[in-house]
Coordinates of C-alpha atoms and ligand atoms in Angstrom, one line a residue:
X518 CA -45.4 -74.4 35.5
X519 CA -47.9 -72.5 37.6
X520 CA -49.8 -73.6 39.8
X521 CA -53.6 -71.8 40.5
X522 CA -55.9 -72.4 43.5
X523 CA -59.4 -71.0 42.2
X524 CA -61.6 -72.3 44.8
X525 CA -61.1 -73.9 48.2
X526 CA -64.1 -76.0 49.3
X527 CA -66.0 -74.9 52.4
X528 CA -67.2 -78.3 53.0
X529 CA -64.1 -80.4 52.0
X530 CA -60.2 -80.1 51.7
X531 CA -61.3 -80.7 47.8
X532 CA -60.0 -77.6 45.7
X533 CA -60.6 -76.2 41.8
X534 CA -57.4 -74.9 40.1
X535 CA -55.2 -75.1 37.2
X536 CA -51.9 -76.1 36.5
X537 CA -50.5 -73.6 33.8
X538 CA -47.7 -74.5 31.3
X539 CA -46.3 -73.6 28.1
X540 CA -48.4 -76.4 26.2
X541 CA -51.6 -75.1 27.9
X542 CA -53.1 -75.3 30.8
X543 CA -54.7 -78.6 32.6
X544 CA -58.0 -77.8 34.9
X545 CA -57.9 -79.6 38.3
X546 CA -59.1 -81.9 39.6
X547 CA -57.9 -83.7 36.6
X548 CA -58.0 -87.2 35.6
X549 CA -55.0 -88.4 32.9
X550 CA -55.4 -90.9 30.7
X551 CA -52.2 -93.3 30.7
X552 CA -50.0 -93.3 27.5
X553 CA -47.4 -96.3 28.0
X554 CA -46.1 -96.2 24.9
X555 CA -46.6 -92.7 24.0
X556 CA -50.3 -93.7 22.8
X557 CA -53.6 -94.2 24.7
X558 CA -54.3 -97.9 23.7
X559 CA -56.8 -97.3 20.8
X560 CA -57.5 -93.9 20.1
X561 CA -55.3 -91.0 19.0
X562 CA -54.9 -87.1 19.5
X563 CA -57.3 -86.0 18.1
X564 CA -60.3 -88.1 20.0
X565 CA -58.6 -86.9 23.0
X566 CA -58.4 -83.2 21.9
X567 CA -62.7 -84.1 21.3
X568 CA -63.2 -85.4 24.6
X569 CA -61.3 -82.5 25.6
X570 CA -58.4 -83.9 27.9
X571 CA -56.1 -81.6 28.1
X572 CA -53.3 -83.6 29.9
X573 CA -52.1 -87.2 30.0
X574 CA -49.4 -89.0 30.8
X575 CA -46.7 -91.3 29.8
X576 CA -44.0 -93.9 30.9
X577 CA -40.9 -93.4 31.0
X578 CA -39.6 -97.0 31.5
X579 CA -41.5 -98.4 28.8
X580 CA -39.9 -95.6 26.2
X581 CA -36.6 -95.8 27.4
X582 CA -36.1 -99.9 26.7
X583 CA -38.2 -99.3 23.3
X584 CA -36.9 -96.5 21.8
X585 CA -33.7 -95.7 23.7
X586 CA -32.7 -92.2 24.9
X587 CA -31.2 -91.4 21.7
X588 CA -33.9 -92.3 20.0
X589 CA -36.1 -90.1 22.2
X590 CA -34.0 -86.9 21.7
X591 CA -34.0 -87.0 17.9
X592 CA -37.3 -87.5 17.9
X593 CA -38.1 -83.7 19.9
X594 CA -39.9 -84.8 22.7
X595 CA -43.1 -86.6 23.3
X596 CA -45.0 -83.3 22.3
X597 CA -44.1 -83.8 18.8
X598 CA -43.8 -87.5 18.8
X599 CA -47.1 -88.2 19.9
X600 CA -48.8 -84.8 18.4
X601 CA -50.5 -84.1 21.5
X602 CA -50.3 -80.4 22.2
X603 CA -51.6 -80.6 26.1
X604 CA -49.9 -81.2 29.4
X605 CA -47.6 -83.8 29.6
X606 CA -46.6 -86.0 32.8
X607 CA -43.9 -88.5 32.8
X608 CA -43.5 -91.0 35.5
X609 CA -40.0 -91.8 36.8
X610 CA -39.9 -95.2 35.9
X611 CA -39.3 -96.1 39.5
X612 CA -42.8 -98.0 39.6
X613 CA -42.5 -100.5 37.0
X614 CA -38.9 -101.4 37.9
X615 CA -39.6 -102.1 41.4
X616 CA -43.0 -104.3 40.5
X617 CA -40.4 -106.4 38.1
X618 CA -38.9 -106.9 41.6
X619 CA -41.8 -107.5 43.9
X620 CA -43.7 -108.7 41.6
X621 CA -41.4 -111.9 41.6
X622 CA -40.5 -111.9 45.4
X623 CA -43.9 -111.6 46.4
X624 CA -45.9 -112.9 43.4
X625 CA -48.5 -109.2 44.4
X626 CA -48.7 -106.4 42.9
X627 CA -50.2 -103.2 43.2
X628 CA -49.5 -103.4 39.0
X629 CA -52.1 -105.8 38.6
X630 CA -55.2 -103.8 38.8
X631 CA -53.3 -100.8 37.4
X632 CA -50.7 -101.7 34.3
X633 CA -52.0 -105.0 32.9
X634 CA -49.4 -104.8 30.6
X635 CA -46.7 -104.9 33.7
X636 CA -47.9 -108.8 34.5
X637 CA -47.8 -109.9 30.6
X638 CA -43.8 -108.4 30.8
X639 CA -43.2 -110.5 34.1
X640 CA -44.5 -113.5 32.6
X641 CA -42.2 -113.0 29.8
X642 CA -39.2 -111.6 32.0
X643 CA -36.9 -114.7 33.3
X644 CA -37.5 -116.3 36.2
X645 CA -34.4 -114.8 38.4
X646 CA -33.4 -112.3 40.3
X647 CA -34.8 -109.6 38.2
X648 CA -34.1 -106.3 40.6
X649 CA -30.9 -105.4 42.4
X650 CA -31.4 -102.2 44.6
X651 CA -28.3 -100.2 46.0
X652 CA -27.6 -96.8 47.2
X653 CA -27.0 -95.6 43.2
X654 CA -29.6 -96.7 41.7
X655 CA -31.5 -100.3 40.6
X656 CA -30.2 -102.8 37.9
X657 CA -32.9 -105.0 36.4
X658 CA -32.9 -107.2 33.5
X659 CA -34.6 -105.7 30.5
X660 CA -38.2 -107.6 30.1
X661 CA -37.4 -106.6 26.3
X662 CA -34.2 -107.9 25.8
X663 CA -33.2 -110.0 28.8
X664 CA -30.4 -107.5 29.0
X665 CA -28.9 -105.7 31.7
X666 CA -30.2 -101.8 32.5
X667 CA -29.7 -99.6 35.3
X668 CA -31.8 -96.9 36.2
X669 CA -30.3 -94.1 39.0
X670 CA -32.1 -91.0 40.1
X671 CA -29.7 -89.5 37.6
X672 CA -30.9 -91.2 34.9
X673 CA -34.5 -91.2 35.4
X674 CA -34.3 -87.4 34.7
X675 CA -32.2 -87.0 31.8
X676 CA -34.6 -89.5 30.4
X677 CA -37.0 -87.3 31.3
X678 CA -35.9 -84.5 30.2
X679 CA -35.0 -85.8 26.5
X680 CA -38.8 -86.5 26.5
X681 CA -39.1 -83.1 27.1
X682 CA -42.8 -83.8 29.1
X683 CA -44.0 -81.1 31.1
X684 CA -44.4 -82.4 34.5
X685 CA -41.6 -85.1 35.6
X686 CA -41.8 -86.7 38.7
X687 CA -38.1 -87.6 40.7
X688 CA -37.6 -91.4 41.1
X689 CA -38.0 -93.5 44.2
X690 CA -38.4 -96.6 44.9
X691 CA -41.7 -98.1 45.4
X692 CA -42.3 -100.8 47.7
X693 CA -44.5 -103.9 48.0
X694 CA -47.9 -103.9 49.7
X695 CA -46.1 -106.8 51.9
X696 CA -42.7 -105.1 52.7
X697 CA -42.6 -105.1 56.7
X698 CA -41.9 -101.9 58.7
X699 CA -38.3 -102.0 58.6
X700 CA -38.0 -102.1 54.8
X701 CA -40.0 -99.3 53.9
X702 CA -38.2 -97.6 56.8
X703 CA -35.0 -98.1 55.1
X704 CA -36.1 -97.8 51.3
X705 CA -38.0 -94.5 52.2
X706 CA -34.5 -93.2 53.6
X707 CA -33.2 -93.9 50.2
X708 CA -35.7 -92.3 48.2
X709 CA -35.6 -89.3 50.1
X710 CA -31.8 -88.9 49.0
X711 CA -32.8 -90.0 45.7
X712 CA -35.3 -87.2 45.8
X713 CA -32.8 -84.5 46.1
X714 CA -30.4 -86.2 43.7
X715 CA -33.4 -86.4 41.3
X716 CA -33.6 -82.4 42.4
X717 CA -30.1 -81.6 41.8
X718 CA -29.7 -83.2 38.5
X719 CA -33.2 -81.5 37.5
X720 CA -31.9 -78.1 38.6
X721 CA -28.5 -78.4 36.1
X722 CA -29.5 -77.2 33.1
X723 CA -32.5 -74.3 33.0
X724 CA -35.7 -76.9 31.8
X725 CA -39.0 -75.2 31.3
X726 CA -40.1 -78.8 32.8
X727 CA -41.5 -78.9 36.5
X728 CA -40.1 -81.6 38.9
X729 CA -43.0 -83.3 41.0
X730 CA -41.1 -85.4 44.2
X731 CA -43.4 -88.5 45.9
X732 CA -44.1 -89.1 48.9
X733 CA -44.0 -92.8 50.0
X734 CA -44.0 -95.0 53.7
X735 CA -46.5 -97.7 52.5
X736 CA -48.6 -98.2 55.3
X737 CA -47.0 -96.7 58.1
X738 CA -48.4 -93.6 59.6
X739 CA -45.0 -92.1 61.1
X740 CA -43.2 -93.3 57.5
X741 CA -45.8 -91.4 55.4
X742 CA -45.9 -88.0 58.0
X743 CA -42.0 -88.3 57.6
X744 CA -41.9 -88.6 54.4
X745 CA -44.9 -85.9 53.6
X746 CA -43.2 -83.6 56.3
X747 CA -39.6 -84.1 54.0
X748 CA -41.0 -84.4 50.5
X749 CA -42.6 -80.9 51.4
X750 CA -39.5 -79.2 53.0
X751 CA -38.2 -79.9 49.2
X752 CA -38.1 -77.3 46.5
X753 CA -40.2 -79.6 44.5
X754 CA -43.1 -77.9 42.6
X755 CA -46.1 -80.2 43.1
X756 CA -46.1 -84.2 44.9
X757 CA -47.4 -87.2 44.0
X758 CA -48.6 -89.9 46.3
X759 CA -47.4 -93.1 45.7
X760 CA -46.8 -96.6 46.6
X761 CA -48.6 -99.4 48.3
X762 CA -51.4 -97.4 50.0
X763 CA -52.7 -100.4 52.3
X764 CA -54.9 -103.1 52.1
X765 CA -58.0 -101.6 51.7
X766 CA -59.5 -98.7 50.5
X767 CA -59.8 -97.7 54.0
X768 CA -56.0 -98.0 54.6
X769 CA -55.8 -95.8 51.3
X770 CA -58.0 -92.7 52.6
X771 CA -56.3 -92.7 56.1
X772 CA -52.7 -92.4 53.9
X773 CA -54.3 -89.4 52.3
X774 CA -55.8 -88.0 55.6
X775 CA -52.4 -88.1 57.2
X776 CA -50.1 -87.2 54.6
X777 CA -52.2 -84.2 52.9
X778 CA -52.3 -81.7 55.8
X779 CA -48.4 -81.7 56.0
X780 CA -48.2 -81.3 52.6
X781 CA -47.8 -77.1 50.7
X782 CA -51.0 -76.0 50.1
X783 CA -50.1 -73.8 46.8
X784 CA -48.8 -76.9 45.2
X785 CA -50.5 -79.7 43.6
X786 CA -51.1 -83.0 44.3
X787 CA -51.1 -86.5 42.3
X788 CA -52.4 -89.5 43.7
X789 CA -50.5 -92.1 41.6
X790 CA -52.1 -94.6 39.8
X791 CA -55.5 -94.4 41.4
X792 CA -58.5 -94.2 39.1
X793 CA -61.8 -95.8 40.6
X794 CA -64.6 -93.6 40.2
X795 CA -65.3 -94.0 43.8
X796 CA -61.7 -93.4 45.0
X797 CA -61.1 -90.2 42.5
X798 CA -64.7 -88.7 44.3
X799 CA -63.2 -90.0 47.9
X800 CA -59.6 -88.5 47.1
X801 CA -60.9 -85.1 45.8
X802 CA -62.6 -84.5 49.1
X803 CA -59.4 -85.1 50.7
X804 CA -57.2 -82.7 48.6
X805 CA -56.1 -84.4 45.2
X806 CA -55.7 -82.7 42.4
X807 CA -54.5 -85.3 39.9
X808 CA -55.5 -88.8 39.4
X809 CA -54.3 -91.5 36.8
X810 CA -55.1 -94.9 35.8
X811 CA -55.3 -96.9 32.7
X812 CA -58.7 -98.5 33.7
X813 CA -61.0 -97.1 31.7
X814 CA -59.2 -98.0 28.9
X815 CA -58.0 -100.9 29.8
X816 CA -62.2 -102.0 30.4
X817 CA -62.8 -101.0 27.1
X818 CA -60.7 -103.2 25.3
X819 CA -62.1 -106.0 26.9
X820 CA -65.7 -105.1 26.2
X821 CA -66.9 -103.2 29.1
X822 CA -68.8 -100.2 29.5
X823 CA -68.9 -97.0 32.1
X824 CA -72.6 -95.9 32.6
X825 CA -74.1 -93.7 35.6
X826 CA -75.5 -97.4 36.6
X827 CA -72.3 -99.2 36.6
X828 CA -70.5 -101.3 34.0
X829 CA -72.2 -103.0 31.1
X830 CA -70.6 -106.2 28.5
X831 CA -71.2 -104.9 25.8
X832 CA -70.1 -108.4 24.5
X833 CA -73.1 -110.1 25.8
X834 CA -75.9 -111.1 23.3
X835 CA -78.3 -110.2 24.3
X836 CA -77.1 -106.3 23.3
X837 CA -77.4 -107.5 19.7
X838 CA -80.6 -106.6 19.9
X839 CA -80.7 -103.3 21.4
X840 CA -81.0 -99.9 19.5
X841 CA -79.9 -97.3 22.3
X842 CA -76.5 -95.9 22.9
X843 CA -74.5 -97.1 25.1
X844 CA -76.1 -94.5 27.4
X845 CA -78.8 -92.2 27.0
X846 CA -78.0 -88.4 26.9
X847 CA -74.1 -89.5 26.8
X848 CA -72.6 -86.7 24.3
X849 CA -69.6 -88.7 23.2
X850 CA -68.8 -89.2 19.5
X851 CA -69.4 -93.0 20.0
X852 CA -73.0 -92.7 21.7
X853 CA -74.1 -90.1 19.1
X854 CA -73.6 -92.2 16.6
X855 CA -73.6 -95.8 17.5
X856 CA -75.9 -98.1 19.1
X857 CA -75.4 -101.1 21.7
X858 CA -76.3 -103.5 18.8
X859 CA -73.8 -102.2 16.4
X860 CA -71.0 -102.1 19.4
X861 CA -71.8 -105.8 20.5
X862 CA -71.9 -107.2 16.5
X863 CA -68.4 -105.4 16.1
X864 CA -67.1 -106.9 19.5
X865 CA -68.3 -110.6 18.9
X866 CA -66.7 -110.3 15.3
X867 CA -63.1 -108.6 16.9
X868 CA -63.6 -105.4 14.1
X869 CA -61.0 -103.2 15.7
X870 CA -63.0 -100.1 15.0
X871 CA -64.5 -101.5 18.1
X872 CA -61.9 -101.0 21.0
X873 CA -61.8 -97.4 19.3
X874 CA -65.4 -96.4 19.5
X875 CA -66.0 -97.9 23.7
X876 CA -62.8 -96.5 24.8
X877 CA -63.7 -93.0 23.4
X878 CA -66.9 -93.7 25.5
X879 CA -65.1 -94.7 28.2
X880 CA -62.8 -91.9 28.6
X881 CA -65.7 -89.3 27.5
X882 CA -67.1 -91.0 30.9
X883 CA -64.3 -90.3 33.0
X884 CA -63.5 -86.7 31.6
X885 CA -67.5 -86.0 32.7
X886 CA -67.0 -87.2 35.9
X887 CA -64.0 -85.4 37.2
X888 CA -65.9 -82.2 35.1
X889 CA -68.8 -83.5 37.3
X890 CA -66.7 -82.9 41.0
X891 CA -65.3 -79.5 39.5
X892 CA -68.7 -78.2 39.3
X893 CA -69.7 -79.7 42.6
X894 CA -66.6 -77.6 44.0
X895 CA -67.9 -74.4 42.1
X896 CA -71.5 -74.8 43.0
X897 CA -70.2 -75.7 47.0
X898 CA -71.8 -78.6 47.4
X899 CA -68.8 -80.7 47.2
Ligands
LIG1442 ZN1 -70.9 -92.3 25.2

């Protein structure tokens, strides 16, 4: 992987580059569509390819207890698997095993907004002790099978590296929005050795991959320097940004203003997770490259719409009646094609079709958006 700065904002830290890899190269700042389960919910390759994403990523948690490692390696990597010739990022799986834990201590989670899917697993997940952490690793019960798994820094990259993705990230662990000081103190210790565990075991075989470490601290403004100061020091070739990032949105853009000055320069940056349109346009001023979040898709499946003038139900019926697109001068195949009162008929009569046709709009929406703040770098006025 190779990493490209092609501007640097006068005005902002916000940059234009391009992260180049042998499945193509991903223009950034970038915004990645989630793949759980190797598919974004409701539309396929090829819409994607349309829209022109050229990068996404997927969960590696989720296709390790479905498929099985085995299973993953036969199959040649997600690549193949999923037919998406783009950029591929895997996540370490740290996330979702750690909101299985919290999730139940502290009945939160930053998983809510993000992976809706995450709280319909916890639900079905048995009420015990579902997360045991130690200095090796974490043994949870499987929210498939009820059985016992254990995911180690070890793990989480061989995994990884039988999906053969492009860009993996090392594991940590990733704390609660309600740990107290002293926990993330301690569990940001840990995932600093699991860092360069996840490091060393990424380093033993020659991999094509590139290895992305996280920066964590919650809250905490010495945690997060440390940890930014450390994750940095790493031979790591981009970061992401992870964790609980406060209590407000606030809390989240003073975590970025502390953490992204300590951080290399030449290498990029993924805010994990984080996908509001106001937040991507907040972050990019601050430095981030990369942005994820299954939102968009996620709204689209329950019948809501981006526009320039916020969200629209296109449920409601009183869109049964109305002729335009979903918005006016919208390019998507969805818009060109299909009109409010078709959409609404097709969601009031659950046609499937339907989650198809407004989540291609909704990710057209997003893809414009970041192409939106690229220009704005370009042009200098961002
Ligand atoms: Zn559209």
């Amino acid at each position: 992987m190779e990493f490209k700065i092609l501007k640097k904002s006068k005005k902002s830290r916000a940059r234009l580059g391009v992260i180049k890899t042998q499945n193509g190269n991903l223009f950034t700042p970038a915004f990645l569509p989630v793949a759980t389960n190797a598919s974004i919910k409701a539309v396929d390759s090829k819409d994607l390819k349309e829209i022109g994403y050229q990068g996404l990523i997927s969960n590696t948690f989720h296709l390790w207890l479905s498929l099985g490692e085995e299973t993953i390696k036969k199959l040649g990597g997600l690549h193949k698997f999923m037919n998406f010739q783009g950029v591929i990022f895997t996540d370490s799986g740290g996330f979702q095993v750690f909101s299985l834990g919290w999730g139940m201590a502290h009945g939160v989670g930053k998983i809510a907004p993000i992976f809706p899917e995450e709280r319909e697993i916890k639900v079905k997940a048995k009420k015990e002790k579902l997360v045991k952490i130690t200095e090796e690793g974490v043994i949870f019960c499987s929210p498939y099978t009820g059985e016992k798994k254990k995911l180690t820094p070890e793990k989480s990259i061989k995994i990884q590296k039988a999906l053969k993705s492009d860009i993996v990230f090392a594991f940590d662990e990733c704390t609660s929005p309600l740990s107290s000081y002293k926990y993330t103190k301690m569990a940001l210790e840990r995932t600093h050795r699991w860092a360069i565990r996840s490091l060393k075991e990424f380093k033993k075989r020659g991999s094509s991959q590139a290895i992305f470490g996280i920066v964590q601290g919650g809250e905490y403004r010495n945690l997060r320097e440390e940890s930014a100061k450390f994750i940095s020091s790493l031979p790591f070739d981009g970061f992401g940004i992870g964790g609980s990032l406060g209590k407000s949105k606030k809390d989240m853009f003073s975590i970025l203003n502390w953490t992204i000055p300590l951080l290399d320069e030449k290498k990029p940056r993924h805010l994990l997770g984080i996908g509001y349109l106001e937040d991507i346009k907040e972050a990019v001023k601050r430095g981030i490259d990369l942005f994820d979040c299954a939102f968009p898709t996620r709204l689209a499946r329950h019948g809501e719409v981006l526009t320039k003038k916020g969200k629209i139900d296109i449920s409601k019926r009183r869109y049964l009646f109305d002729k335009r697109p979903i918005e006016k001068n919208c390019r998507c195949f969805t818009c060109l094609n299909y009109s409010r009162a078709y959409l609404c008929h097709l969601f009031r009569r659950k046609e499937l079709s339907v989650y198809r046709l407004l989540t291609i709009h909704n990710l057209y929406f997003m893809f414009q958006f970041v192409k939106d703040l690229q220009n704005q770098i370009k042009n200098g006025s961002l």
